[in-house]
Amino acid sequence: MEAAIAQRFQYPSWVDWREFERKLPRGSLRYPQRAKEEKRFRGLALAHLQPERRNRSVSSEVSCSADNSSALLEAGSVYPFDGDLILKRKAEEVKPFLNGRSMYLVGMMGSGKTTVGKLMSKALGYSFLDCDTLIEEAMNGTSVAEIFEHHGESFFRGKETDALKKLSSMYDVVVSTGGGAVIRPINWKYMHKGISIWLDVPLEALAHRIAAVGTNSRPLLHDESGDAYTVALKRLSTIWNERSEAYSNANARVSLENIAAKRGYKDVSDLTPTEIAIEAVEQVLSFLENEETMEIPDGDL
Ligand SMILES: Nc1ncnc2c1ncn2[C@@H]1O[C@H](COP(=O)(O)OP(=O)(O)OP(=O)(O)O)[C@@H](O)[C@H]1O
Ligand SMILES: O=C(O)C1=C[C@@H](O)[C@@H](O)[C@H](O)C1
């Protein structure tokens, strides 16, 4: 057994670096050449040593288990199921391929961009930034609701684009974007500097979450009349009809309905933020694996 484990961690002598080059994400082109190459080789070596990459069927099967208390069987050993640990391991698996690229979480209001984004940033060792908060800071502490009230939506959208432009020059950041960041094509130009992840949550679940905390801080949903759930659901449906296509521009989609189905849950509300964050990292990994092959000129090697 020990010999088998040792063999899994052994560095193979037949490694052909050009094989790896073809798997590199396009984003690494943005790095100065030296840093790029250092990161690339360190990342690829680590990735190659990741035991989970050779046992994905085992780990994903287990992480889709409906029973959170079930044991995680991996590499011949039994560990107690620990969502935080799985998230950390998945993040370590994907990180070498990111080359510092930031993550942009997009999704409707209340979809969990802040909650899930904070978990992802911690697991990846990234910083977390909230685009709405950056706008408020740029406006000397004026809240989003006040900006809408005093300056109107179009002014707010301009500030949102300014904030995304600034964010797009940063690395190693998980960004929670505003729910409407997807509607301006220019914003996608900035978000595509990193990797965008759409948290796709059923409207009923969103309306429940929003009704629970109230709509005061969400000007597009705020309405004095009617019960909070019904008002939120109605407004969310209208907004969804205008935006659903825009959300699908994201590089990766995290469907709560799909995760709940995989895990055998009846309702998406049974999912924990950690389970959603694990799926988000998995989807980023799939995106990177499918990302277009990067052409490296001969002189670059
Ligand atoms: N998986 C979850 N299950 C239940 N409640 C959740 C989940 N994720 C987030 N929430 C709750 O839903 C509300 C909205 O979450 P969060 O602030 O993370 O969303 P958001 O997408 O950042 O929202 P906004 O775009 O409006 O700022 C919060 O009260 C949060 O605690
Ligand atoms: O969905 C939206 O358009 C918005 C979402 C919030 O995050 C804020 O950016 C603002 O309230 C607008």
Coordinates of N, CA and C in Angstrom, one line a residue, residues 90-219:
K90 N -10.1 21.0 -3.5 CA -10.5 21.4 -4.9 C -9.8 22.7 -5.3
A91 N -9.8 23.6 -4.3 CA -9.2 24.9 -4.6 C -7.7 24.8 -4.9
E92 N -7.0 23.9 -4.1 CA -5.6 23.7 -4.4 C -5.4 23.0 -5.7
E93 N -6.4 22.2 -6.1 CA -6.3 21.5 -7.4 C -6.4 22.5 -8.6
V94 N -7.2 23.5 -8.4 CA -7.5 24.4 -9.6 C -6.5 25.5 -9.6
K95 N -6.0 25.9 -8.4 CA -5.2 27.1 -8.3 C -4.0 27.2 -9.3
P96 N -3.2 26.1 -9.4 CA -2.0 26.2 -10.3 C -2.4 26.5 -11.7
F97 N -3.6 26.2 -12.1 CA -4.0 26.5 -13.5 C -4.6 27.9 -13.7
L98 N -4.8 28.6 -12.6 CA -5.4 30.0 -12.7 C -4.4 31.1 -13.1
N99 N -3.2 30.9 -12.7 CA -2.2 31.9 -13.0 C -2.6 33.3 -12.4
G100 N -3.2 33.2 -11.3 CA -3.6 34.5 -10.6 C -4.9 35.1 -11.1
R101 N -5.5 34.5 -12.1 CA -6.7 35.1 -12.7 C -7.8 35.2 -11.6
S102 N -8.5 36.4 -11.6 CA -9.5 36.6 -10.6 C -10.8 35.9 -11.0
M103 N -11.7 35.8 -10.1 CA -13.0 35.2 -10.3 C -14.1 36.2 -10.1
Y104 N -15.0 36.3 -11.1 CA -16.1 37.2 -11.0 C -17.4 36.4 -10.8
L105 N -18.0 36.5 -9.6 CA -19.3 35.9 -9.4 C -20.4 36.7 -9.9
V106 N -21.3 36.2 -10.8 CA -22.4 36.9 -11.3 C -23.7 36.2 -11.0
G107 N -24.8 36.9 -10.9 CA -26.1 36.2 -10.6 C -27.0 37.2 -10.1
M108 N -28.3 36.8 -10.0 CA -29.3 37.7 -9.6 C -29.1 38.1 -8.1
M109 N -29.8 39.2 -7.7 CA -29.7 39.6 -6.3 C -30.1 38.5 -5.4
G110 N -29.3 38.3 -4.4 CA -29.5 37.3 -3.4 C -29.1 35.9 -3.8
S111 N -28.4 35.8 -4.9 CA -28.0 34.4 -5.4 C -26.9 33.8 -4.6
G112 N -26.3 34.6 -3.7 CA -25.2 34.0 -2.8 C -23.8 34.4 -3.3
K113 N -23.7 35.4 -4.1 CA -22.4 35.8 -4.6 C -21.4 36.2 -3.5
T114 N -21.9 36.9 -2.5 CA -21.1 37.3 -1.4 C -20.8 36.1 -0.5
T115 N -21.8 35.4 -0.2 CA -21.6 34.2 0.7 C -20.7 33.2 0.1
V116 N -20.9 32.8 -1.1 CA -20.1 31.8 -1.8 C -18.7 32.4 -2.1
G117 N -18.7 33.6 -2.5 CA -17.5 34.3 -2.9 C -16.5 34.3 -1.8
K118 N -17.0 34.6 -0.6 CA -16.1 34.6 0.6 C -15.5 33.3 0.9
L119 N -16.3 32.2 0.7 CA -15.8 30.9 1.0 C -14.7 30.5 -0.1
M120 N -15.0 30.9 -1.3 CA -14.1 30.6 -2.4 C -12.7 31.3 -2.2
S121 N -12.8 32.6 -1.8 CA -11.6 33.3 -1.7 C -10.7 32.8 -0.6
K122 N -11.4 32.3 0.5 CA -10.6 31.8 1.6 C -9.9 30.5 1.1
A123 N -10.7 29.6 0.4 CA -10.1 28.4 0.0 C -9.0 28.6 -1.0
L124 N -9.1 29.6 -1.8 CA -8.1 29.8 -2.9 C -6.9 30.6 -2.4
G125 N -7.1 31.2 -1.2 CA -6.0 32.2 -0.7 C -6.1 33.5 -1.5
Y126 N -7.3 33.8 -2.1 CA -7.5 35.0 -2.8 C -8.1 36.1 -1.8
S127 N -8.1 37.4 -2.3 CA -8.8 38.4 -1.5 C -10.2 38.4 -2.0
F128 N -11.1 38.9 -1.2 CA -12.5 39.0 -1.6 C -12.9 40.5 -1.7
L129 N -13.5 40.9 -2.8 CA -14.0 42.3 -3.0 C -15.4 42.3 -3.5
D130 N -16.2 43.2 -3.0 CA -17.6 43.3 -3.4 C -17.8 44.6 -4.2
C131 N -18.2 44.4 -5.4 CA -18.3 45.6 -6.4 C -19.2 46.7 -5.9
D132 N -20.4 46.3 -5.3 CA -21.3 47.3 -4.7 C -20.6 48.1 -3.6
T133 N -19.8 47.4 -2.8 CA -19.1 48.1 -1.7 C -18.0 49.1 -2.3
L134 N -17.3 48.7 -3.3 CA -16.3 49.5 -4.0 C -17.0 50.8 -4.5
I135 N -18.2 50.6 -5.1 CA -18.9 51.8 -5.6 C -19.3 52.7 -4.4
E136 N -19.7 52.2 -3.3 CA -20.1 53.0 -2.2 C -18.9 53.7 -1.6
E137 N -17.8 53.0 -1.6 CA -16.5 53.7 -1.1 C -16.1 54.8 -2.1
A138 N -16.3 54.6 -3.4 CA -15.9 55.6 -4.3 C -16.8 56.8 -4.2
M139 N -18.0 56.6 -3.7 CA -19.0 57.7 -3.5 C -19.0 58.2 -2.0
N140 N -17.8 58.1 -1.4 CA -17.7 58.5 0.0 C -18.7 57.9 1.0
G141 N -19.0 56.7 0.8 CA -19.9 56.0 1.7 C -21.4 56.1 1.4
T142 N -21.7 56.7 0.3 CA -23.2 56.8 -0.1 C -23.6 55.3 -0.4
S143 N -24.7 54.9 0.1 CA -25.2 53.5 -0.1 C -25.7 53.4 -1.5
V144 N -25.8 52.1 -2.0 CA -26.3 51.9 -3.3 C -27.7 52.4 -3.4
A145 N -28.5 52.2 -2.4 CA -29.9 52.6 -2.4 C -30.0 54.2 -2.6
E146 N -29.1 54.8 -1.9 CA -29.1 56.3 -2.0 C -28.6 56.8 -3.3
I147 N -27.6 56.1 -3.9 CA -27.1 56.4 -5.2 C -28.3 56.3 -6.2
F148 N -29.0 55.2 -6.1 CA -30.2 55.1 -7.0 C -31.2 56.2 -6.8
E149 N -31.4 56.5 -5.6 CA -32.5 57.5 -5.2 C -32.1 58.9 -5.7
H150 N -30.8 59.3 -5.5 CA -30.4 60.7 -5.8 C -29.8 60.9 -7.2
H151 N -29.3 59.8 -7.7 CA -28.6 60.0 -9.1 C -29.2 59.2 -10.2
G152 N -30.0 58.2 -9.8 CA -30.6 57.4 -10.8 C -29.8 56.1 -11.2
E153 N -30.4 55.2 -11.9 CA -29.8 53.9 -12.2 C -28.6 54.1 -13.2
S154 N -28.8 55.0 -14.2 CA -27.8 55.1 -15.2 C -26.5 55.6 -14.6
F155 N -26.6 56.5 -13.7 CA -25.4 57.0 -13.0 C -24.7 55.9 -12.3
F156 N -25.5 55.1 -11.6 CA -25.0 53.9 -10.8 C -24.3 53.0 -11.8
R157 N -24.9 52.7 -12.9 CA -24.3 51.8 -13.9 C -22.9 52.3 -14.4
G158 N -22.8 53.6 -14.5 CA -21.5 54.2 -14.9 C -20.4 53.9 -13.8
K159 N -20.8 54.1 -12.6 CA -19.9 53.8 -11.5 C -19.5 52.3 -11.4
E160 N -20.5 51.5 -11.7 CA -20.3 50.1 -11.7 C -19.2 49.7 -12.7
T161 N -19.3 50.3 -13.9 CA -18.4 50.0 -15.0 C -17.0 50.5 -14.6
D162 N -16.9 51.7 -13.9 CA -15.6 52.2 -13.5 C -15.0 51.2 -12.5
A163 N -15.8 50.7 -11.6 CA -15.3 49.8 -10.5 C -14.8 48.5 -11.2
L164 N -15.6 48.0 -12.2 CA -15.1 46.7 -12.8 C -13.8 46.9 -13.6
K165 N -13.7 48.1 -14.2 CA -12.5 48.4 -14.9 C -11.3 48.4 -14.0
K166 N -11.4 48.9 -12.8 CA -10.3 48.9 -11.8 C -10.0 47.5 -11.4
L167 N -11.1 46.7 -11.1 CA -10.9 45.4 -10.7 C -10.2 44.5 -11.7
S168 N -10.5 44.8 -13.0 CA -10.0 44.0 -14.1 C -8.4 44.0 -14.1
S169 N -7.8 45.0 -13.5 CA -6.3 45.0 -13.5 C -5.8 44.2 -12.3
M170 N -6.6 43.7 -11.5 CA -6.1 43.0 -10.3 C -6.1 41.5 -10.5
Y171 N -5.2 40.9 -9.7 CA -5.1 39.4 -9.7 C -5.4 38.8 -8.4
D172 N -5.7 37.6 -8.3 CA -5.9 36.9 -7.0 C -7.1 37.4 -6.2
V173 N -8.1 37.8 -6.9 CA -9.3 38.4 -6.2 C -10.6 37.6 -6.6
V174 N -11.4 37.3 -5.6 CA -12.8 36.9 -5.9 C -13.7 38.1 -5.8
V175 N -14.4 38.4 -6.8 CA -15.3 39.6 -6.9 C -16.7 39.2 -6.8
S176 N -17.5 39.7 -5.9 CA -18.9 39.6 -6.0 C -19.4 40.8 -6.7
T177 N -20.0 40.6 -7.9 CA -20.5 41.7 -8.7 C -21.9 42.1 -8.3
G178 N -22.4 43.2 -8.8 CA -23.8 43.6 -8.6 C -24.6 42.7 -9.5
G179 N -25.9 42.5 -9.1 CA -26.8 41.7 -9.9 C -26.9 42.1 -11.3
G180 N -26.8 43.5 -11.5 CA -27.0 44.0 -12.9 C -25.7 44.2 -13.7
A181 N -24.6 43.7 -13.2 CA -23.3 44.0 -13.8 C -23.3 43.3 -15.2
V182 N -24.1 42.3 -15.4 CA -24.1 41.6 -16.7 C -24.7 42.3 -17.9
I183 N -25.5 43.4 -17.6 CA -26.3 43.9 -18.7 C -25.5 44.8 -19.6
R184 N -24.4 45.3 -19.2 CA -23.6 46.2 -20.1 C -22.4 45.4 -20.8
P185 N -22.4 45.3 -22.1 CA -21.4 44.5 -22.8 C -20.0 44.9 -22.3
I186 N -19.7 46.2 -22.1 CA -18.4 46.7 -21.7 C -17.9 46.0 -20.4
N187 N -18.9 45.7 -19.5 CA -18.5 45.1 -18.3 C -18.0 43.7 -18.5
W188 N -18.5 43.0 -19.5 CA -18.0 41.6 -19.9 C -16.6 41.7 -20.3
K189 N -16.2 42.8 -21.0 CA -14.8 43.0 -21.5 C -13.9 42.9 -20.3
Y190 N -14.3 43.6 -19.2 CA -13.5 43.6 -18.0 C -13.6 42.3 -17.2
M191 N -14.8 41.7 -17.1 CA -14.9 40.5 -16.4 C -14.2 39.3 -17.0
H192 N -14.1 39.4 -18.4 CA -13.4 38.3 -19.1 C -11.9 38.3 -18.9
K193 N -11.4 39.3 -18.2 CA -9.9 39.3 -17.9 C -9.7 38.2 -16.8
G194 N -10.8 37.9 -16.1 CA -10.7 36.8 -15.2 C -11.7 35.6 -15.6
I195 N -12.2 34.9 -14.6 CA -13.1 33.8 -14.9 C -14.4 34.2 -14.3
S196 N -15.5 34.2 -15.1 CA -16.8 34.5 -14.5 C -17.6 33.3 -14.2
I197 N -18.3 33.3 -13.1 CA -19.1 32.2 -12.6 C -20.5 32.6 -12.3
W198 N -21.4 32.0 -12.9 CA -22.8 32.4 -12.7 C -23.5 31.5 -11.7
L199 N -24.0 32.1 -10.6 CA -24.7 31.3 -9.6 C -26.2 31.4 -10.0
D200 N -26.6 30.2 -10.6 CA -28.0 30.1 -11.1 C -28.9 29.5 -10.1
V201 N -29.7 30.4 -9.5 CA -30.6 30.0 -8.4 C -32.1 30.2 -8.8
P202 N -32.9 29.2 -8.5 CA -34.4 29.4 -8.9 C -35.0 30.6 -8.2
L203 N -35.8 31.3 -9.0 CA -36.4 32.6 -8.5 C -37.1 32.4 -7.1
E204 N -37.8 31.3 -6.9 CA -38.6 31.1 -5.7 C -37.6 31.1 -4.5
A205 N -36.5 30.5 -4.7 CA -35.5 30.4 -3.6 C -34.9 31.8 -3.3
L206 N -34.7 32.6 -4.4 CA -34.2 34.0 -4.3 C -35.2 34.8 -3.5
A207 N -36.5 34.7 -3.9 CA -37.5 35.5 -3.3 C -37.6 35.2 -1.8
H208 N -37.5 33.9 -1.4 CA -37.5 33.5 0.0 C -36.3 34.2 0.8
R209 N -35.1 34.1 0.2 CA -34.0 34.7 0.8 C -34.1 36.2 1.0
I210 N -34.6 36.8 0.0 CA -34.7 38.3 0.0 C -35.8 38.7 1.0
A211 N -36.9 38.0 0.9 CA -38.0 38.3 1.9 C -37.6 38.2 3.3
A212 N -36.7 37.2 3.6 CA -36.2 37.0 4.9 C -35.4 38.2 5.5
V213 N -34.6 38.9 4.6 CA -33.8 40.0 5.0 C -34.4 41.4 4.7
G214 N -35.4 41.4 3.9 CA -36.0 42.7 3.5 C -35.4 43.3 2.3
T215 N -36.1 44.2 1.7 CA -35.6 44.8 0.4 C -35.1 46.2 0.5
N216 N -34.9 46.7 1.7 CA -34.5 48.1 1.9 C -33.2 48.4 1.1
S217 N -32.2 47.5 1.2 CA -30.9 47.7 0.5 C -30.9 47.4 -1.0
R218 N -32.1 46.9 -1.5 CA -32.1 46.5 -2.9 C -33.2 47.4 -3.6
P219 N -32.7 48.5 -4.1 CA -33.7 49.5 -4.6 C -34.6 48.9 -5.8

